[in-house]
mmCIF file of C-alpha atoms and ligand atoms in Angstrom:
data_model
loop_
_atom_site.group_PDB
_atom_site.id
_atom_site.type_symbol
_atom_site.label_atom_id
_atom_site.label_comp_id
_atom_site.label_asym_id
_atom_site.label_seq_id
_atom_site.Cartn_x
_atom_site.Cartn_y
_atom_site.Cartn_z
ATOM 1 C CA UNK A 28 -43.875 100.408 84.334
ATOM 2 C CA UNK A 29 -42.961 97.189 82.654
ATOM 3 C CA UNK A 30 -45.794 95.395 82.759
ATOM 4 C CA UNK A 31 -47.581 98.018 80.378
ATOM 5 C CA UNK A 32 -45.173 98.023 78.241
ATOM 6 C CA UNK A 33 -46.224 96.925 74.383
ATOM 7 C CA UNK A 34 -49.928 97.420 75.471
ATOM 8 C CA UNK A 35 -52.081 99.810 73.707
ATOM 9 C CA UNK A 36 -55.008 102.340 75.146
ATOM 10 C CA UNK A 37 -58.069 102.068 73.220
ATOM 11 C CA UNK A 38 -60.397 102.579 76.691
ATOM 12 C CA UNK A 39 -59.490 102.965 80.164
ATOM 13 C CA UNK A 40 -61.075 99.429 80.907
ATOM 14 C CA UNK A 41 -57.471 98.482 78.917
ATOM 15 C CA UNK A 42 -56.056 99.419 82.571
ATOM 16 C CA UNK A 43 -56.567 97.182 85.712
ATOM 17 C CA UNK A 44 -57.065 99.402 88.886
ATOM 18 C CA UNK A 45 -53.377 98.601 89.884
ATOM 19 C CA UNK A 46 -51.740 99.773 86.730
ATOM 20 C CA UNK A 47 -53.921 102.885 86.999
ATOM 21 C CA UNK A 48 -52.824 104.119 90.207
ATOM 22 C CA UNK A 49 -49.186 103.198 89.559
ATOM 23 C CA UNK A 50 -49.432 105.219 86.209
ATOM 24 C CA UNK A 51 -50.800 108.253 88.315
ATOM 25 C CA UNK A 52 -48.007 107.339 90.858
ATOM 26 C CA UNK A 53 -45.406 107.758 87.800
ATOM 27 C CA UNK A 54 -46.928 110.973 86.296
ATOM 28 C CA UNK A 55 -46.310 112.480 89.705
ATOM 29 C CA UNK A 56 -42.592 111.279 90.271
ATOM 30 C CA UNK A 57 -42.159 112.576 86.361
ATOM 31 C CA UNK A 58 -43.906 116.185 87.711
ATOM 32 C CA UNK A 59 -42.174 116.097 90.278
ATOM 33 C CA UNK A 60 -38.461 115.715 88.739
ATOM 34 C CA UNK A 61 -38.075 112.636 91.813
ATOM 35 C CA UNK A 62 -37.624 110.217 88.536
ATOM 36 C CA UNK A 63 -35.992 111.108 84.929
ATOM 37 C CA UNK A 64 -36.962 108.489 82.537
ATOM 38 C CA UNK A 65 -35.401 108.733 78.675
ATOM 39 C CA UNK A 66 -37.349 106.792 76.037
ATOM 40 C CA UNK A 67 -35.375 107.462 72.205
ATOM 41 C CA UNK A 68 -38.759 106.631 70.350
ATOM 42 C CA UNK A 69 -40.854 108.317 67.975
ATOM 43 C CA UNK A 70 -44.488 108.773 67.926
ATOM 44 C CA UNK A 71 -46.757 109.594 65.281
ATOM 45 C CA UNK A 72 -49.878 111.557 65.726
ATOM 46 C CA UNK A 73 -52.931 110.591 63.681
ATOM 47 C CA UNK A 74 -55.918 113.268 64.337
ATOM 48 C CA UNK A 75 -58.865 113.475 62.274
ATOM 49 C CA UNK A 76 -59.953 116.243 64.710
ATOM 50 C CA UNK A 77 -58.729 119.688 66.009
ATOM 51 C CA UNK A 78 -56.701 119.617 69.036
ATOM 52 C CA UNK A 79 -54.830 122.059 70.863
ATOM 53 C CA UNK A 80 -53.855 120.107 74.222
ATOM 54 C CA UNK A 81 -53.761 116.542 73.149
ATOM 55 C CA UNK A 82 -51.512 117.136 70.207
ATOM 56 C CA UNK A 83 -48.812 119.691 72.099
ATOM 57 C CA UNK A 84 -48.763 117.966 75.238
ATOM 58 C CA UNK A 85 -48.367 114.539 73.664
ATOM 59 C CA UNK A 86 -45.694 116.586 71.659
ATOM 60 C CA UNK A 87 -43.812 117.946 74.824
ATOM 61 C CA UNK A 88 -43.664 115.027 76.828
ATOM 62 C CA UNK A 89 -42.301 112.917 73.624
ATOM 63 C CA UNK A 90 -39.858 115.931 73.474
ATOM 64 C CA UNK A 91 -38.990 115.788 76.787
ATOM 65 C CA UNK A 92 -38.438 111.936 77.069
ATOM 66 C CA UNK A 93 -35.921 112.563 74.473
ATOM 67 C CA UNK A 94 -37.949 111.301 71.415
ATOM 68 C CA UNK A 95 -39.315 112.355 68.117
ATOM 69 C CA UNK A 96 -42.978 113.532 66.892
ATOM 70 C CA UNK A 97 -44.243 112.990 63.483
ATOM 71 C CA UNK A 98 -47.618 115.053 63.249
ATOM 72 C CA UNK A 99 -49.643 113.292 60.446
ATOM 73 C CA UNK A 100 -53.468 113.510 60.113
ATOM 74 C CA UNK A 101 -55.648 112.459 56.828
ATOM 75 C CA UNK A 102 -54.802 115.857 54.873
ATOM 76 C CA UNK A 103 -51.056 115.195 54.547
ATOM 77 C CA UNK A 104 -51.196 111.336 54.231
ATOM 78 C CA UNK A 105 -53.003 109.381 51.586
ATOM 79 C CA UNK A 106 -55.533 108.564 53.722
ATOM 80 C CA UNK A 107 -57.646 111.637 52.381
ATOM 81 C CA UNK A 108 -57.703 109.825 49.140
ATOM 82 C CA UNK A 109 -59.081 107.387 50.450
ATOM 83 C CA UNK A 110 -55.598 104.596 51.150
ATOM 84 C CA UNK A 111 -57.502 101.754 53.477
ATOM 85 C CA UNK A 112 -56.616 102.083 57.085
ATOM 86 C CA UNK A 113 -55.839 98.542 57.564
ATOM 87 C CA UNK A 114 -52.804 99.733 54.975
ATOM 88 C CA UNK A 115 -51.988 102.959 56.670
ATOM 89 C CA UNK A 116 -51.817 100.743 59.749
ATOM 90 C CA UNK A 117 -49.489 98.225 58.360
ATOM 91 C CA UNK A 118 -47.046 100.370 57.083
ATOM 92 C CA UNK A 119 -46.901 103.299 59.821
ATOM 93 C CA UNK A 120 -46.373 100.643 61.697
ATOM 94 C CA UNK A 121 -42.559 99.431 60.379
ATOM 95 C CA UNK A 122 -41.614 103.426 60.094
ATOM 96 C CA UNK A 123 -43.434 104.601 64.112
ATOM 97 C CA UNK A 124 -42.878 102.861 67.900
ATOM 98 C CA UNK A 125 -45.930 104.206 69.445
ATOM 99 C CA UNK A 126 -49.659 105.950 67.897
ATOM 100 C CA UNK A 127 -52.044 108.390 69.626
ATOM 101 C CA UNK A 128 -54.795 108.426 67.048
ATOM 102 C CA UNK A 129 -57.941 110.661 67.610
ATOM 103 C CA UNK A 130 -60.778 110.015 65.536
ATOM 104 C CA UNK A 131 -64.637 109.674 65.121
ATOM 105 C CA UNK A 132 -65.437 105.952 65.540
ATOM 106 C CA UNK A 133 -63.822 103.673 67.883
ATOM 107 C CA UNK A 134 -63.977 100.883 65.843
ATOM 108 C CA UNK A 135 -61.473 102.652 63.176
ATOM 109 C CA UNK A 136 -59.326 102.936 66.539
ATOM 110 C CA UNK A 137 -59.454 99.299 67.111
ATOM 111 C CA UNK A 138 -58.924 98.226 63.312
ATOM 112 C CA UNK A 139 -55.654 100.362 63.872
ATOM 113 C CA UNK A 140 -54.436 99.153 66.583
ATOM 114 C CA UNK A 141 -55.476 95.356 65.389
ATOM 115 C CA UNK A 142 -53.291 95.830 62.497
ATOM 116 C CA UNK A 143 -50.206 98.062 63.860
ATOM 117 C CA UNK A 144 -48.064 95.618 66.270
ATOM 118 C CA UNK A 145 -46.934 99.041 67.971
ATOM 119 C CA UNK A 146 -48.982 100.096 71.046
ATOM 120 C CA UNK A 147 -51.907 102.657 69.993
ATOM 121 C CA UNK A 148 -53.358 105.291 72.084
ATOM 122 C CA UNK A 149 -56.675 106.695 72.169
ATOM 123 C CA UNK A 150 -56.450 110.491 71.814
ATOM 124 C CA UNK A 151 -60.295 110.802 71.995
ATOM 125 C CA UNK A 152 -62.858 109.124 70.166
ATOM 126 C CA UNK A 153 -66.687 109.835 70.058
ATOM 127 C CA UNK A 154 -66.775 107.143 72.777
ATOM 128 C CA UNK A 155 -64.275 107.737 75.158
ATOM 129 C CA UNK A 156 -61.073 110.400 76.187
ATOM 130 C CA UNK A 157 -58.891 108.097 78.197
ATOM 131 C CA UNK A 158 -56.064 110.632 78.035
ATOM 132 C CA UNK A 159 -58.259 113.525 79.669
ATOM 133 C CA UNK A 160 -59.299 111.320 82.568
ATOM 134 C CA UNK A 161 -55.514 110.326 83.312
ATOM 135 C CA UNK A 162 -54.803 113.822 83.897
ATOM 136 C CA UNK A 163 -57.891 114.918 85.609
ATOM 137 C CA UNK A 164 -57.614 111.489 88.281
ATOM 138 C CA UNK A 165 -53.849 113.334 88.708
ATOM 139 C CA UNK A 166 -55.179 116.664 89.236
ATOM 140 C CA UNK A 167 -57.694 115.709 92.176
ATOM 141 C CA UNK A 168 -55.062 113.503 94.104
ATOM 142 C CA UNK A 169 -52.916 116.677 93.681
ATOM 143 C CA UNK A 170 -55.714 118.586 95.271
ATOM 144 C CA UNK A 171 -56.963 116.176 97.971
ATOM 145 C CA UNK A 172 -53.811 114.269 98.727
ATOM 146 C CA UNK A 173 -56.016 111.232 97.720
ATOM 147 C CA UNK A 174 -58.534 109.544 95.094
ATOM 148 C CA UNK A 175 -60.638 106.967 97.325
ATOM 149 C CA UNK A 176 -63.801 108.062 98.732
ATOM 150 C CA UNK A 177 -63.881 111.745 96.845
ATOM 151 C CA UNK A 178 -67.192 112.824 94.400
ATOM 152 C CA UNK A 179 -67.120 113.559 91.575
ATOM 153 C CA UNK A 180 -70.067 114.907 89.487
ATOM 154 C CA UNK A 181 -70.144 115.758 85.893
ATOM 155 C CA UNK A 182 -72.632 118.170 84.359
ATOM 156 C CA UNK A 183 -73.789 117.949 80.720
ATOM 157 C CA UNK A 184 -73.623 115.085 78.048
ATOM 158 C CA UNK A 185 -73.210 112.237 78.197
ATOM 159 C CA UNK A 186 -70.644 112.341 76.201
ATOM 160 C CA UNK A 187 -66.638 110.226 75.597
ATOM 161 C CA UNK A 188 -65.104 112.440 78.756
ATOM 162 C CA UNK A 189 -68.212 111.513 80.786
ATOM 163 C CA UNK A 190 -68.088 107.884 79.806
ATOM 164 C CA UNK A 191 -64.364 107.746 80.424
ATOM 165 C CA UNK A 192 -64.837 109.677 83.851
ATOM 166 C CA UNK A 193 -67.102 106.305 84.778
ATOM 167 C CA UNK A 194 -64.504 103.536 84.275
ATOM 168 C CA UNK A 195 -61.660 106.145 85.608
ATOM 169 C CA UNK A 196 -63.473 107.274 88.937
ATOM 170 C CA UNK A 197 -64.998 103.593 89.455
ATOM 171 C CA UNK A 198 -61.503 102.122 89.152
ATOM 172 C CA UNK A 199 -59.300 104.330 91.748
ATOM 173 C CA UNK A 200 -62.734 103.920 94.115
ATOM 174 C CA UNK A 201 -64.421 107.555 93.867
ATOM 175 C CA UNK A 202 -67.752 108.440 93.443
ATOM 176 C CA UNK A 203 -68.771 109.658 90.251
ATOM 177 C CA UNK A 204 -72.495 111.003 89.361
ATOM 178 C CA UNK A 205 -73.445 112.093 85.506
ATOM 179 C CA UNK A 206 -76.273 114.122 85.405
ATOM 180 C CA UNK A 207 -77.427 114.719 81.486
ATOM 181 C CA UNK A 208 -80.566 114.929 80.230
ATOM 182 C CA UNK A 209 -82.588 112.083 79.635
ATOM 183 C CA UNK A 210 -81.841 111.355 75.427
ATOM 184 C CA UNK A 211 -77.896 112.548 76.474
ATOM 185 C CA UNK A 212 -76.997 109.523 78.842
ATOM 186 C CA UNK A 213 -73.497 108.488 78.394
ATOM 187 C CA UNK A 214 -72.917 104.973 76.848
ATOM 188 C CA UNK A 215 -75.031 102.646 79.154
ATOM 189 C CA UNK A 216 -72.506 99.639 78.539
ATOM 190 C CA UNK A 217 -69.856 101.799 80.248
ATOM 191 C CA UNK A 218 -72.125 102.156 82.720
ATOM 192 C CA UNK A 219 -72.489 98.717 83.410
ATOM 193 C CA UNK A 220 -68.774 98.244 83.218
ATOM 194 C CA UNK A 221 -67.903 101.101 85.891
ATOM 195 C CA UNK A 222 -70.584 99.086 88.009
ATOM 196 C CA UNK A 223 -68.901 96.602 87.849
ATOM 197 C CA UNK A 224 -65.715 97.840 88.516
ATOM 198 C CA UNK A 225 -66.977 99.829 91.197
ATOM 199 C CA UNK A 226 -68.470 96.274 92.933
ATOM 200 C CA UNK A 227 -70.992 98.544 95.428
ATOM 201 C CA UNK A 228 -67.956 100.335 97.115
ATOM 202 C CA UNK A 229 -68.234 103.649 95.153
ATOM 203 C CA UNK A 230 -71.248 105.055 93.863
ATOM 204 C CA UNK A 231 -71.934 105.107 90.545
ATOM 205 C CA UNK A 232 -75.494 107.326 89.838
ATOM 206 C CA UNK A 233 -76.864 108.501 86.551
ATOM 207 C CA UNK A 234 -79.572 111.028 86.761
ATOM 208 C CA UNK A 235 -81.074 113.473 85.472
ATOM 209 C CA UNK A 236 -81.281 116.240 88.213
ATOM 210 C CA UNK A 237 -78.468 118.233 88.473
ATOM 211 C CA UNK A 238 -79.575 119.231 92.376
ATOM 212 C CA UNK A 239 -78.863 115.293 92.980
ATOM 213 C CA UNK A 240 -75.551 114.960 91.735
ATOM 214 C CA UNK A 241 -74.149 118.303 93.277
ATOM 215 C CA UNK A 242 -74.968 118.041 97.013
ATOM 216 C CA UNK A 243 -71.502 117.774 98.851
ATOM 217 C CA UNK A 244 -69.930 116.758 95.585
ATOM 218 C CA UNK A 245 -66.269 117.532 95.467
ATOM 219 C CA UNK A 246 -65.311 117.827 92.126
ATOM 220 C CA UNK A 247 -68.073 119.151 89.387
ATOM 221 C CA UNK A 248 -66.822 118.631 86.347
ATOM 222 C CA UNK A 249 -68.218 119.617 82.682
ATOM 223 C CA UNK A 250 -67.784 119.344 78.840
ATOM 224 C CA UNK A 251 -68.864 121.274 76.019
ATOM 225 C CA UNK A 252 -72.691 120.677 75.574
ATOM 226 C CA UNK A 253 -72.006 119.544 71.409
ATOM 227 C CA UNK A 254 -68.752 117.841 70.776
ATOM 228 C CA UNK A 255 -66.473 117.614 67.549
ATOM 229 C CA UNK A 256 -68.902 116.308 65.225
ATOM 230 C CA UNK A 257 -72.215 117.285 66.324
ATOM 231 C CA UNK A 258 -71.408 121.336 65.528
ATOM 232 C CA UNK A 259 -74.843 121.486 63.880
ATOM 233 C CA UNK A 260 -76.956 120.558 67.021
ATOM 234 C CA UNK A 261 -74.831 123.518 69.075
ATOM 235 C CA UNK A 262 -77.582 125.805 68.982
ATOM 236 C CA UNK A 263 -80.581 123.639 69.411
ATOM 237 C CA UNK A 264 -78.810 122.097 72.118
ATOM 238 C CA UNK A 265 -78.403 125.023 74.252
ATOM 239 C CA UNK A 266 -81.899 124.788 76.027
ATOM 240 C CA UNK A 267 -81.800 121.359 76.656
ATOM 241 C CA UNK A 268 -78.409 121.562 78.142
ATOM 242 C CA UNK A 269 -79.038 125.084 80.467
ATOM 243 C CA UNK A 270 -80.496 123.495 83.135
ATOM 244 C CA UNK A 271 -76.933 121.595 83.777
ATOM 245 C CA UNK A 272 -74.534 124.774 83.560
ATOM 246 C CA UNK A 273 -71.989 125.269 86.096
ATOM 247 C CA UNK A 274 -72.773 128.385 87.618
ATOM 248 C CA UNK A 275 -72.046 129.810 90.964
ATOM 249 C CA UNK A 276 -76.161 128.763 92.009
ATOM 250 C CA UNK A 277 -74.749 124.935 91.477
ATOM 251 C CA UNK A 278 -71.579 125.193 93.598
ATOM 252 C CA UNK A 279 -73.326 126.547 96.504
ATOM 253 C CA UNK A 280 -74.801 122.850 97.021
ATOM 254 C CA UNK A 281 -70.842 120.900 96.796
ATOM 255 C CA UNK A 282 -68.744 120.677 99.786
ATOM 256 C CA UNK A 283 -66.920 123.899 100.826
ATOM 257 C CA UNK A 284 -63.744 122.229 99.446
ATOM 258 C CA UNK A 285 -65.236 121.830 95.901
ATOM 259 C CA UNK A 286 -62.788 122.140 93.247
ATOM 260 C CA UNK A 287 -64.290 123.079 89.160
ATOM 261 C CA UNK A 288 -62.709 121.050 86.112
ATOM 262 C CA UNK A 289 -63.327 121.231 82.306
ATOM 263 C CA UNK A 290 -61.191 119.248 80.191
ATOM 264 C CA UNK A 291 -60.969 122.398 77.481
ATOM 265 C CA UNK A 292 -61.843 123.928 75.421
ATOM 266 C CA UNK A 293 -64.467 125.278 77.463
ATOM 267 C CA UNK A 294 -67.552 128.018 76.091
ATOM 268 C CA UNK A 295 -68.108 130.431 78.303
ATOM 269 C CA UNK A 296 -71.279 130.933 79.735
ATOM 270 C CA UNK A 297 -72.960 127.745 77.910
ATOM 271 C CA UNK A 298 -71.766 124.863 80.088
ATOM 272 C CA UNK A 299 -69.852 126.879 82.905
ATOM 273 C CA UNK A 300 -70.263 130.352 83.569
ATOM 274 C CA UNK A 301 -66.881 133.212 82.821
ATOM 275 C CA UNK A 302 -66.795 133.802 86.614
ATOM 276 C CA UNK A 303 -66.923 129.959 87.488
ATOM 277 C CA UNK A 304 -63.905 129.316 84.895
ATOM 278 C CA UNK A 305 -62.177 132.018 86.197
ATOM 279 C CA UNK A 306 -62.937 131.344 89.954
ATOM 280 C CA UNK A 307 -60.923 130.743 93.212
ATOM 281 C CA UNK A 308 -62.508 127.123 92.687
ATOM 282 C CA UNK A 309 -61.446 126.357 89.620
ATOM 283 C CA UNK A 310 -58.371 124.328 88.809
ATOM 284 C CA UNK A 311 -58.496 124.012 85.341
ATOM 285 C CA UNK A 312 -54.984 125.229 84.105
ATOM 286 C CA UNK A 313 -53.472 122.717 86.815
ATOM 287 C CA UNK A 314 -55.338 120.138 84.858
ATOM 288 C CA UNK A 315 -54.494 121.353 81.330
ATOM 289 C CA UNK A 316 -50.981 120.749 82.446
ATOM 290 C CA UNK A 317 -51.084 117.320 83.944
ATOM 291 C CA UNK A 318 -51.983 116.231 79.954
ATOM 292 C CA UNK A 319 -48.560 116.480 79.935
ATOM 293 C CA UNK A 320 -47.076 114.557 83.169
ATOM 294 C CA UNK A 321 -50.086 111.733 82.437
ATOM 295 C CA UNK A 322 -49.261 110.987 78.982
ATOM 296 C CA UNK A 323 -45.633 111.243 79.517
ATOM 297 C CA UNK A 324 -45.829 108.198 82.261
ATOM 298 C CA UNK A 325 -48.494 106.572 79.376
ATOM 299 C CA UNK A 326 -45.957 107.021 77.065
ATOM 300 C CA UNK A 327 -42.820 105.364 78.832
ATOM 301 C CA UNK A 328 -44.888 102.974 80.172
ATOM 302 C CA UNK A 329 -46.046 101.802 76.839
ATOM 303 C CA UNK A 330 -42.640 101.708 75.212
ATOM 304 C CA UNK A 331 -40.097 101.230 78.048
ATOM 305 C CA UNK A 332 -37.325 102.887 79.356
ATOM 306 C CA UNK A 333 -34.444 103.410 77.526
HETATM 307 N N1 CP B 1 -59.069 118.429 76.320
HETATM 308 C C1 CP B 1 -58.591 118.168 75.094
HETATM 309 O O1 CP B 1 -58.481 117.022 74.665
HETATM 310 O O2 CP B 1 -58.226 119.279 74.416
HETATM 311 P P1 CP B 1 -57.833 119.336 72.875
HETATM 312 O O3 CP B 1 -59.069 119.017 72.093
HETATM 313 O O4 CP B 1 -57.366 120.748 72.668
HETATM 314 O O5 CP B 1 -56.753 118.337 72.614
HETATM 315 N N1 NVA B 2 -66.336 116.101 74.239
HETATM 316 C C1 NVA B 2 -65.402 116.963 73.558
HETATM 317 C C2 NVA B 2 -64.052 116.871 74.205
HETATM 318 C C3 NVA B 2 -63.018 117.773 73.614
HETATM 319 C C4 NVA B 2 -61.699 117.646 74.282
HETATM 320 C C5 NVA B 2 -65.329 116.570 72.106
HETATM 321 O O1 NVA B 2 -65.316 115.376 71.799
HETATM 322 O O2 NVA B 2 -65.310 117.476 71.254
#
């Protein structure tokens, strides 16, 4: 897609509703084998933070679009003694053609990218997971043939998935309802923004009862109840979070057709229960893969065909 090309991803919002849907159009035709695109480029990788799925798929689909991967993150570079980032930036920048950075603050994100010409990618920050919501928008038009008009409802905190799941749903017109507790709300200038977006023809509801957000929802979606970073609040987080699990109790209130995702990696029994996970609902893996076929159509799209 041409007109994306040279652009970076620091939030969804970067995306227009247009170039959104014709990015999930591409993923599919790329899935699908109905379109081949090369793209002789190399990417760097820039994590401050374990990943399993964002770094291999990212790491596949370069593969596979006949580039090269350079896995750095702050152990191996001199960042970890302490080399500005504004420097890193500069200088990556004249060796790399494209950056999928995940890190703590978004700010550090957008420093990066201000300073690196190249396009930059957000591989998850504390504030949003555009990546994740790419492949998740692909997985339920894969499963309902279409995006407008379908529910989705998100269990847990309020958290960078959740906040990216507002801007992502709002812009291809579904419904999306986060239901956290009431110190867990996602960032409240997203939600303004996926108002926005949304312009009164999708719902957009934040509230704290799970039993409102689930009736007839379509899609429930959940996240770990502590992300990267807050590891010490895991256990006194647990009671807080129980009453928003995703247990076989909640999907008895979603439409018959209800599909379960979970971006990964998922605890079992915290924020969805072993037999939900593993359930004739659940569509997880399918999602897990379309990392992959999303980023890939991110990535050409960003640097161009060859
Ligand atoms: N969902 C996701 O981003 O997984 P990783 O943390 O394994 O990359
Ligand atoms: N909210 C989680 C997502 C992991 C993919 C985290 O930030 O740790």
């Amino acid at each position: 897609m041409e007109k994306l090309k040279g652009r970076d991803l620091l939030s969804l919002a970067n995306l227009n509703s247009d170039e959104l849907k014709e990015l999930l159009q591409l993923a599919c035709q790329l899935k699908s084998g109905k379109k081949n695109l090369k793209c002789n480029k190399v990417l760097g990788l820039l994590f401050s933070k374990a990943s399993t799925r964002t770094r291999v798929s990212f790491s596949v689909a370069m593969y596979q679009l006949g580039g090269q991967v350079i896995d750095l993150n702050p152990t191996v570079t001199q960042v970890s003694r302490g080399e500005p980032l504004i420097d890193t930036a500069r200088v990556l920048d004249r060796y790399l053609d494209i950056f999928a950075i995940r890190t703590f603050e978004q700010k550090d994100l957008e420093t990066f990218a201000h300073y690196a010409k190249n396009p930059v990618i957000n591989a998850l920050t504390d504030r949003e997971h555009p990546c994740q919501i790419l492949a998740d928008l692909l997985t339920v038009q894969e499963c309902f043939g279409r995006l407008d008009g379908i529910t989705l409802s998100y269990f847990g905190d309020g958290n960078n998935v959740a906040n990216s799941l507002l801007l992502g749903c709002a812009m291809v017109g579904m419904n999306v309802r986060i239901a956290t507790p009431a110190n867990y709300l996602p960032n409240m200038e997203i939600v303004e923004q996926a108002k926005t977006i949304a312009n009164g023809n999708s719902e957009v509801i934040i509230t704290e009862d799970p039993q409102v957000a689930v009736q007839d929802a379509q899609v429930l979606y959940t996240d770990v109840w502590a992300s990267m970073g807050q590891e010490q609040e895991a256990n006194s987080r647990i009671p807080i979070f129980q009453p928003y699990q995703v247990n076989e109790k909640l999907l008895e209130s979603a439409a018959d057709n209800v599909i379960v995702l979970h971006c990964l990696p998922a605890h079992r029994d915290e924020e969805i229960t072993n037999a939900v996970i593993e359930g004739d609902k659940s569509q997880v893996w399918k999602q897990a893969e379309n990392r992959m076929h999303a980023q890939k159509a991110l990535l050409v799209s960003l640097l161009g065909n060859d």
